Short mmCIF file of C-alpha atoms and ligand atoms in Angstrom, two decimals:
data_model
loop_
_atom_site.label_atom_id
_atom_site.label_comp_id
_atom_site.label_asym_id
_atom_site.label_seq_id
_atom_site.Cartn_x
_atom_site.Cartn_y
_atom_site.Cartn_z
CA MET K 1 44.37 56.06 243.23
CA LYS K 2 44.25 60.07 244.32
CA LYS K 3 43.30 62.25 241.84
CA ILE K 4 44.62 65.72 241.26
CA GLY K 5 43.51 68.62 239.23
CA ILE K 6 45.77 70.61 237.30
CA LEU K 7 44.62 74.12 235.69
CA THR K 8 46.18 77.49 233.93
CA GLY K 9 44.30 80.60 234.81
CA GLY K 10 44.40 84.47 233.78
CA ALA K 11 47.49 85.81 231.00
CA ASP K 12 48.72 82.93 228.94
CA CYS K 13 52.48 82.42 229.21
CA PRO K 14 55.48 80.65 227.50
CA GLY K 15 56.37 78.33 230.39
CA LEU K 16 52.77 77.12 231.26
CA ASN K 17 52.48 73.96 229.74
CA SER K 18 56.47 72.61 230.89
CA VAL K 19 54.66 73.05 234.33
CA ILE K 20 51.78 70.73 232.96
CA ARG K 21 54.53 67.89 232.10
CA ALA K 22 56.01 68.12 234.68
CA VAL K 23 53.07 67.81 236.88
CA VAL K 24 51.18 64.86 235.33
CA ARG K 25 54.93 62.59 234.95
CA LYS K 26 55.56 63.55 238.31
CA ALA K 27 52.23 62.58 239.58
CA MET K 28 51.73 59.52 237.64
CA LEU K 29 55.49 58.72 238.57
CA GLU K 30 53.62 58.90 242.50
CA GLY K 31 50.23 56.64 241.91
CA TYR K 32 48.30 59.44 240.94
CA VAL K 33 45.81 60.45 238.20
CA VAL K 34 46.03 64.08 237.06
CA THR K 35 42.92 65.89 235.37
CA GLY K 36 43.34 68.55 233.04
CA ILE K 37 41.11 71.61 233.71
CA LYS K 38 39.81 74.19 230.83
CA ASN K 39 40.08 77.69 230.42
CA GLY K 40 41.16 78.01 234.40
CA TRP K 41 38.65 77.67 237.06
CA ASN K 42 35.98 78.58 234.18
CA GLY K 43 35.96 74.97 233.97
CA LEU K 44 35.25 74.12 237.27
CA ILE K 45 32.62 76.71 236.87
CA GLU K 46 31.12 74.25 233.98
CA ASN K 47 32.74 70.80 234.81
CA ASP K 48 34.88 71.02 231.77
CA MET K 49 38.23 68.82 232.08
CA ARG K 50 39.57 65.66 231.21
CA ILE K 51 42.16 62.77 232.13
CA LEU K 52 45.62 63.76 231.14
CA ASP K 53 48.22 61.30 230.80
CA LEU K 54 51.91 60.99 229.24
CA ARG K 55 50.72 60.89 225.39
CA LEU K 56 48.58 63.81 225.94
CA THR K 57 51.17 65.98 227.75
CA SER K 58 54.55 64.84 225.26
CA GLY K 59 56.35 67.56 222.36
CA ILE K 60 54.40 70.47 224.63
CA LEU K 61 58.14 71.78 226.82
CA ASP K 62 58.69 74.05 224.22
CA ARG K 63 55.21 75.37 223.26
CA GLY K 64 54.38 78.68 224.15
CA GLY K 65 50.46 78.37 226.10
CA THR K 66 48.25 76.60 227.65
CA ILE K 67 47.34 72.75 226.22
CA LEU K 68 44.73 73.13 228.85
CA GLY K 69 43.11 77.07 227.56
CA THR K 70 42.57 80.36 230.34
CA SER K 71 40.13 82.92 231.03
CA ARG K 72 40.59 86.28 232.97
CA ILE K 73 38.77 86.02 235.46
CA ILE K 74 39.63 88.73 238.31
CA PRO K 75 38.16 88.74 241.71
CA PRO K 76 36.58 88.52 243.73
CA LEU K 77 34.50 85.96 242.51
CA ASP K 78 31.29 86.47 243.14
CA LYS K 79 29.60 83.64 245.85
CA ASP K 80 27.35 81.35 243.06
CA LYS K 81 30.49 81.14 241.42
CA GLU K 82 32.42 80.21 244.39
CA LYS K 83 30.07 77.92 245.49
CA ALA K 84 29.33 75.91 242.09
CA ILE K 85 33.51 75.59 241.94
CA SER K 86 33.54 74.13 245.40
CA GLU K 87 30.43 71.75 244.34
CA ASN K 88 31.78 69.74 240.82
CA PHE K 89 35.68 69.68 242.35
CA GLU K 90 33.85 67.78 245.86
CA ARG K 91 31.49 66.41 242.41
CA SER K 92 34.65 65.35 240.58
CA GLY K 93 36.64 63.52 243.23
CA ILE K 94 39.68 65.41 242.21
CA ASP K 95 41.58 65.32 245.46
CA ALA K 96 43.88 68.09 245.29
CA LEU K 97 44.19 70.88 243.04
CA ILE K 98 46.92 72.72 241.55
CA ALA K 99 46.19 76.45 240.03
CA VAL K 100 48.82 77.60 238.01
CA GLY K 101 48.82 81.58 237.54
CA GLY K 102 49.72 85.28 238.61
CA GLU K 103 47.69 87.67 241.27
CA ASP K 104 44.20 87.11 240.06
CA THR K 105 44.34 83.00 240.02
CA LEU K 106 45.92 82.92 243.37
CA LYS K 107 43.63 84.57 245.37
CA ILE K 108 41.02 82.94 243.80
CA ALA K 109 42.37 79.80 244.48
CA LEU K 110 43.50 81.82 248.58
CA SER K 111 39.44 82.55 248.62
CA LEU K 112 38.45 78.59 247.05
CA HIS K 113 41.21 77.41 250.25
CA ASN K 114 39.40 79.54 253.21
CA ASN K 115 36.39 80.01 252.52
CA TYR K 116 35.39 76.14 250.62
CA GLY K 117 38.65 74.43 252.37
CA LEU K 118 39.78 73.53 248.67
CA PRO K 119 42.90 71.58 248.81
CA VAL K 120 45.02 73.59 246.76
CA VAL K 121 49.39 74.66 245.71
CA GLY K 122 49.46 77.35 243.62
CA VAL K 123 52.48 77.48 241.57
CA PRO K 124 53.41 81.66 240.29
CA LYS K 125 52.80 82.75 236.88
CA SER K 126 53.50 85.49 235.89
CA ILE K 127 55.08 87.49 232.83
CA ASP K 128 55.53 91.29 235.02
CA ASN K 129 57.61 89.07 237.74
CA ALA K 130 55.23 91.22 239.70
CA LEU K 131 53.89 88.31 242.47
CA SER K 132 55.74 88.42 246.35
CA GLY K 133 57.01 85.31 247.47
CA THR K 134 59.25 84.54 245.37
CA ASP K 135 62.60 85.30 243.61
CA TYR K 136 61.10 84.72 240.22
CA ALA K 137 57.68 83.58 238.31
CA PHE K 138 57.66 81.56 234.69
CA GLY K 139 56.96 83.81 232.13
CA PHE K 140 58.97 86.38 232.43
CA ASP K 141 61.98 85.47 231.10
CA THR K 142 60.85 85.07 227.93
CA ALA K 143 59.05 88.49 227.34
CA VAL K 144 62.70 89.86 228.50
CA ASN K 145 63.51 88.15 226.07
CA ILE K 146 61.35 88.76 223.03
CA ALA K 147 61.15 92.48 224.87
CA THR K 148 65.12 92.53 224.32
CA GLU K 149 65.28 91.66 220.64
CA CYS K 150 62.04 94.42 220.03
CA ILE K 151 64.95 96.52 221.30
CA ASP K 152 67.73 95.57 219.01
CA ARG K 153 65.95 96.02 216.45
CA LEU K 154 64.66 99.42 216.99
CA HIS K 155 68.16 100.69 217.89
CA THR K 156 68.88 100.36 214.22
CA THR K 157 65.48 102.16 212.41
CA ALA K 158 65.56 105.11 215.39
CA GLU K 159 69.47 105.64 214.40
CA SER K 160 68.91 106.22 211.11
CA HIS K 161 66.18 107.99 211.06
CA HIS K 162 67.51 110.06 213.73
CA ARG K 163 64.75 109.08 215.41
CA ILE K 164 63.22 109.11 219.29
CA ILE K 165 61.54 105.75 219.65
CA VAL K 166 59.45 105.07 223.52
CA ILE K 167 58.37 101.08 223.26
CA GLU K 168 56.30 100.32 225.33
CA VAL K 169 56.53 97.10 227.17
CA MET K 170 54.09 94.85 229.59
CA GLY K 171 54.48 95.26 233.07
CA ARG K 172 51.17 96.86 235.02
CA TYR K 173 52.26 97.64 238.51
CA THR K 174 55.91 96.89 238.63
CA GLY K 175 58.96 97.76 236.30
CA TRP K 176 61.53 94.02 236.02
CA ILE K 177 60.31 94.06 232.69
CA ALA K 178 61.17 97.17 231.45
CA LEU K 179 63.83 97.48 233.44
CA GLN K 180 65.98 94.03 232.26
CA ALA K 181 64.92 94.10 229.34
CA GLY K 182 66.00 98.25 229.17
CA ILE K 183 68.99 97.33 230.38
CA ALA K 184 70.09 93.63 228.16
CA GLY K 185 68.80 96.64 225.55
CA GLY K 186 71.21 99.18 226.56
CA ALA K 187 67.46 101.33 226.44
CA ASP K 188 68.77 105.59 227.29
CA ILE K 189 66.00 106.46 229.36
CA ILE K 190 63.97 103.16 231.38
CA LEU K 191 60.56 104.49 233.02
CA VAL K 192 58.74 102.19 235.63
CA PRO K 193 54.83 101.96 237.20
CA GLU K 194 57.72 102.64 240.47
CA TYR K 195 58.41 106.26 239.95
CA LYS K 196 56.10 109.29 237.97
CA VAL K 197 57.64 110.39 235.60
CA ASN K 198 58.79 113.51 235.36
CA ILE K 199 58.63 114.33 232.13
CA GLU K 200 60.38 117.61 232.05
CA ASN K 201 63.43 116.04 233.30
CA VAL K 202 63.11 113.35 230.55
CA CYS K 203 63.12 115.91 228.18
CA ASP K 204 66.22 117.93 229.29
CA PHE K 205 67.26 114.74 229.50
CA LEU K 206 66.99 114.21 225.36
CA ARG K 207 68.24 118.08 225.00
CA SER K 208 71.55 117.20 226.36
CA HIS K 209 71.37 113.74 225.48
CA HIS K 210 70.60 115.31 221.71
CA SER K 211 73.08 118.15 221.92
CA ARG K 212 75.82 115.86 223.33
CA GLY K 213 76.32 114.62 219.33
CA ARG K 214 73.54 112.01 219.82
CA SER K 215 70.94 112.30 217.04
CA PHE K 216 68.49 109.04 218.85
CA SER K 217 67.41 108.32 221.56
CA ILE K 218 65.95 105.14 222.82
CA ILE K 219 63.21 104.66 226.00
CA VAL K 220 61.78 101.77 227.43
CA VAL K 221 58.22 102.72 229.16
CA SER K 222 56.29 100.09 231.74
CA GLU K 223 51.98 99.89 230.24
CA GLY K 224 51.88 101.38 234.02
CA VAL K 225 53.52 104.28 234.06
CA THR K 226 51.95 106.88 235.28
CA VAL K 227 53.51 110.93 233.89
CA ASP K 228 53.12 113.68 236.29
CA GLY K 229 50.30 115.81 235.95
CA TYR K 230 48.85 113.97 233.23
CA ASN K 231 47.50 110.66 232.97
CA GLU K 232 46.68 109.97 236.76
CA ALA K 233 42.88 110.54 236.65
CA GLN K 234 42.91 107.73 233.12
CA LYS K 235 44.30 104.77 235.78
CA GLU K 236 42.12 105.41 238.92
CA GLY K 237 39.31 105.87 236.60
CA SER K 238 40.08 102.56 234.00
CA THR K 239 37.56 99.57 234.87
CA TYR K 240 39.14 97.14 232.98
CA LYS K 241 42.72 97.12 235.02
CA HIS K 242 44.39 95.03 233.06
CA ARG K 243 43.98 97.48 229.87
CA ILE K 244 46.06 100.48 232.05
CA GLY K 245 47.16 101.85 228.72
CA ASN K 246 48.25 104.17 226.22
CA ALA K 247 51.94 105.44 228.71
CA GLY K 248 54.26 105.16 225.29
CA GLU K 249 51.60 107.14 222.98
CA LEU K 250 51.28 109.34 226.04
CA ILE K 251 54.85 109.92 226.49
CA ALA K 252 55.05 109.98 222.54
CA THR K 253 53.20 113.07 222.00
CA LEU K 254 54.44 114.91 225.35
CA ILE K 255 57.78 114.61 223.82
CA GLU K 256 57.72 115.19 219.97
CA GLU K 257 55.03 118.79 221.66
CA LYS K 258 58.06 119.53 224.20
CA THR K 259 61.77 118.94 222.22
CA GLY K 260 60.62 118.97 218.76
CA TYR K 261 61.91 115.85 218.20
CA GLU K 262 60.65 113.00 216.04
CA THR K 263 59.40 110.61 217.80
CA ARG K 264 57.24 107.42 217.90
CA VAL K 265 55.79 104.37 219.50
CA SER K 266 55.64 100.70 219.19
CA VAL K 267 54.33 99.21 221.67
CA LEU K 268 55.08 95.52 221.85
CA GLY K 269 52.17 94.12 223.66
CA HIS K 270 50.97 90.18 223.58
CA ILE K 271 53.74 89.31 221.15
CA GLN K 272 55.96 89.27 224.60
CA ARG K 273 53.76 86.64 225.85
CA GLY K 274 53.95 84.58 222.77
CA GLY K 275 55.83 81.70 221.59
CA THR K 276 58.70 79.17 222.36
CA PRO K 277 59.73 79.34 226.34
CA THR K 278 63.36 80.71 226.62
CA ALA K 279 65.81 76.96 228.63
CA HIS K 280 65.29 78.88 231.42
CA ASP K 281 61.24 79.38 231.37
CA ARG K 282 60.93 75.39 230.88
CA ILE K 283 63.70 74.92 233.42
CA ILE K 284 61.88 76.79 236.67
CA GLY K 285 58.28 75.14 234.86
CA THR K 286 59.46 71.88 235.20
CA ARG K 287 60.91 72.40 238.51
CA PHE K 288 57.93 75.08 239.64
CA GLY K 289 55.59 71.73 238.59
CA VAL K 290 57.64 69.20 239.86
CA LYS K 291 57.70 70.75 243.79
CA ALA K 292 53.61 71.26 243.40
CA VAL K 293 53.21 67.55 243.43
CA ASP K 294 55.33 66.88 246.64
CA LEU K 295 53.29 69.61 248.34
CA VAL K 296 50.52 68.30 246.94
CA LYS K 297 51.33 64.76 248.82
CA GLU K 298 52.39 66.26 251.78
CA ASN K 299 49.52 67.83 251.85
CA LYS K 300 50.58 71.31 251.91
CA PHE K 301 47.59 73.44 250.86
CA GLY K 302 47.43 76.92 250.64
CA LYS K 303 50.99 77.24 250.01
CA MET K 304 52.24 78.09 246.42
CA VAL K 305 56.08 76.97 245.28
CA SER K 306 58.69 79.39 245.17
CA LEU K 307 62.14 80.39 244.24
CA HIS K 308 64.99 81.85 246.33
CA ASP K 309 68.23 82.66 246.30
CA GLY K 310 68.00 78.88 243.12
CA LYS K 311 66.46 77.08 245.42
CA ILE K 312 62.69 75.32 245.21
CA ARG K 313 60.74 76.24 248.77
CA TYR K 314 56.99 77.18 248.72
CA VAL K 315 55.20 80.56 250.87
CA ASP K 316 51.88 80.90 251.48
CA ILE K 317 49.97 82.22 248.93
CA LYS K 318 48.36 85.07 251.34
CA GLU K 319 52.27 85.63 251.46
CA ALA K 320 52.69 85.79 247.23
CA VAL K 321 49.06 88.14 246.91
CA SER K 322 49.74 90.54 249.86
CA LYS K 323 51.65 93.03 248.15
CA HIS K 324 53.34 93.48 243.99
CA LYS K 325 57.17 92.30 244.56
CA ALA K 326 58.12 95.86 243.35
CA ILE K 327 61.52 96.50 241.22
CA ASP K 328 65.19 95.18 242.10
CA GLU K 329 65.85 99.23 243.53
CA ASP K 330 69.09 98.61 243.41
CA LEU K 331 69.67 97.28 240.56
CA TYR K 332 67.19 100.90 238.96
CA LYS K 333 69.83 103.24 240.05
CA MET K 334 72.72 101.13 238.39
CA ALA K 335 70.33 101.50 235.87
CA GLN K 336 70.41 105.88 235.75
CA THR K 337 73.88 105.68 235.04
CA PHE K 338 73.50 104.62 231.14
CA SER K 339 70.79 108.03 231.12
CA SER K 340 73.45 110.93 232.53
O1 LIG W 1 49.24 89.97 233.83
C1 LIG W 1 50.28 90.13 232.76
C2 LIG W 1 49.91 90.64 231.81
O2 LIG W 1 50.53 91.20 230.36
C3 LIG W 1 49.99 91.99 232.06
O3 LIG W 1 51.58 92.57 231.49
C4 LIG W 1 49.32 93.15 231.23
O4 LIG W 1 49.23 93.87 231.35
C5 LIG W 1 47.51 91.85 230.49
O5 LIG W 1 48.53 90.84 231.11
C6 LIG W 1 47.29 92.14 229.86
O6 LIG W 1 45.86 91.63 229.52
P1 LIG W 1 45.75 90.72 228.41
O7 LIG W 1 45.48 90.25 227.83
O8 LIG W 1 44.10 90.34 229.32
O9 LIG W 1 44.72 92.57 227.39
#
């Protein structure tokens, strides 16, 4: 009987368990055994894995996080570790691997595929929705919904106190969460990494906004924004790229200094990655999981399942990790209607 291995790597997010459940169901129907690899690539380095079955994967569809655990490994993986993975993979008797993760996990998958011929299929996960080659990565919808609810809550307190509230959401390289949650939450200003922030323009807008009788404003900012003349050096010098950090705090401080308006900052952080996945993320995760097993069956390795115009398809992993998927410019322009 053939064996499929599955691992979840990098940042956790709601919807990972939907993929695991779908892979196990579909694989068992197709006559495969499924091995769950613990804690991402670390499980293959340390030989930490266990057989998954219907019992272990039932009742997990609505659970956030990942029952397999995860770990952050920033590529490139050193050569010794790549070798250890390939040797342990060989020894485990696994015939094909499904790697569920974002940019880092998939870059490692691609390198193992290219250097050691690892038969791997990728499944795209990114709350930032930053992966190319797919219209959508699961986890993003849940993050947008959580952020929108937080913006709604912060609206009422901003209004009562006549304050500006800067809400920092996740999004290191792309502003998808800020853009969509900002639109849904009625933000006055949306700041994204794709466009450098001109703080004078932001302050001018706030002054004019307030001169027209509004006594509060909501600004949604991606964690990865660059403020022209301020945090560029900090971003370039960042050694741990997963925490570029403090963009919200910086913007709030500058606004208060320059305008005199009382300003607060709220960093939503990991709350955006926690808890129950939305129905949308459960459905996409399930469809991705089933398709990943189809690709294994068809020996389509080095590929990643993807979503295009509502249909599940696949692309080369290489394409998915080649560049970040920037926000939709038309949507961004449309959102400007509410910042004038
Ligand atoms: O890549 C997903 C993500 O949530 C980013 O939005 C965020 O910058 C980063 O992970 C946080 O990483 P960690 O959980 O390692 O602090």
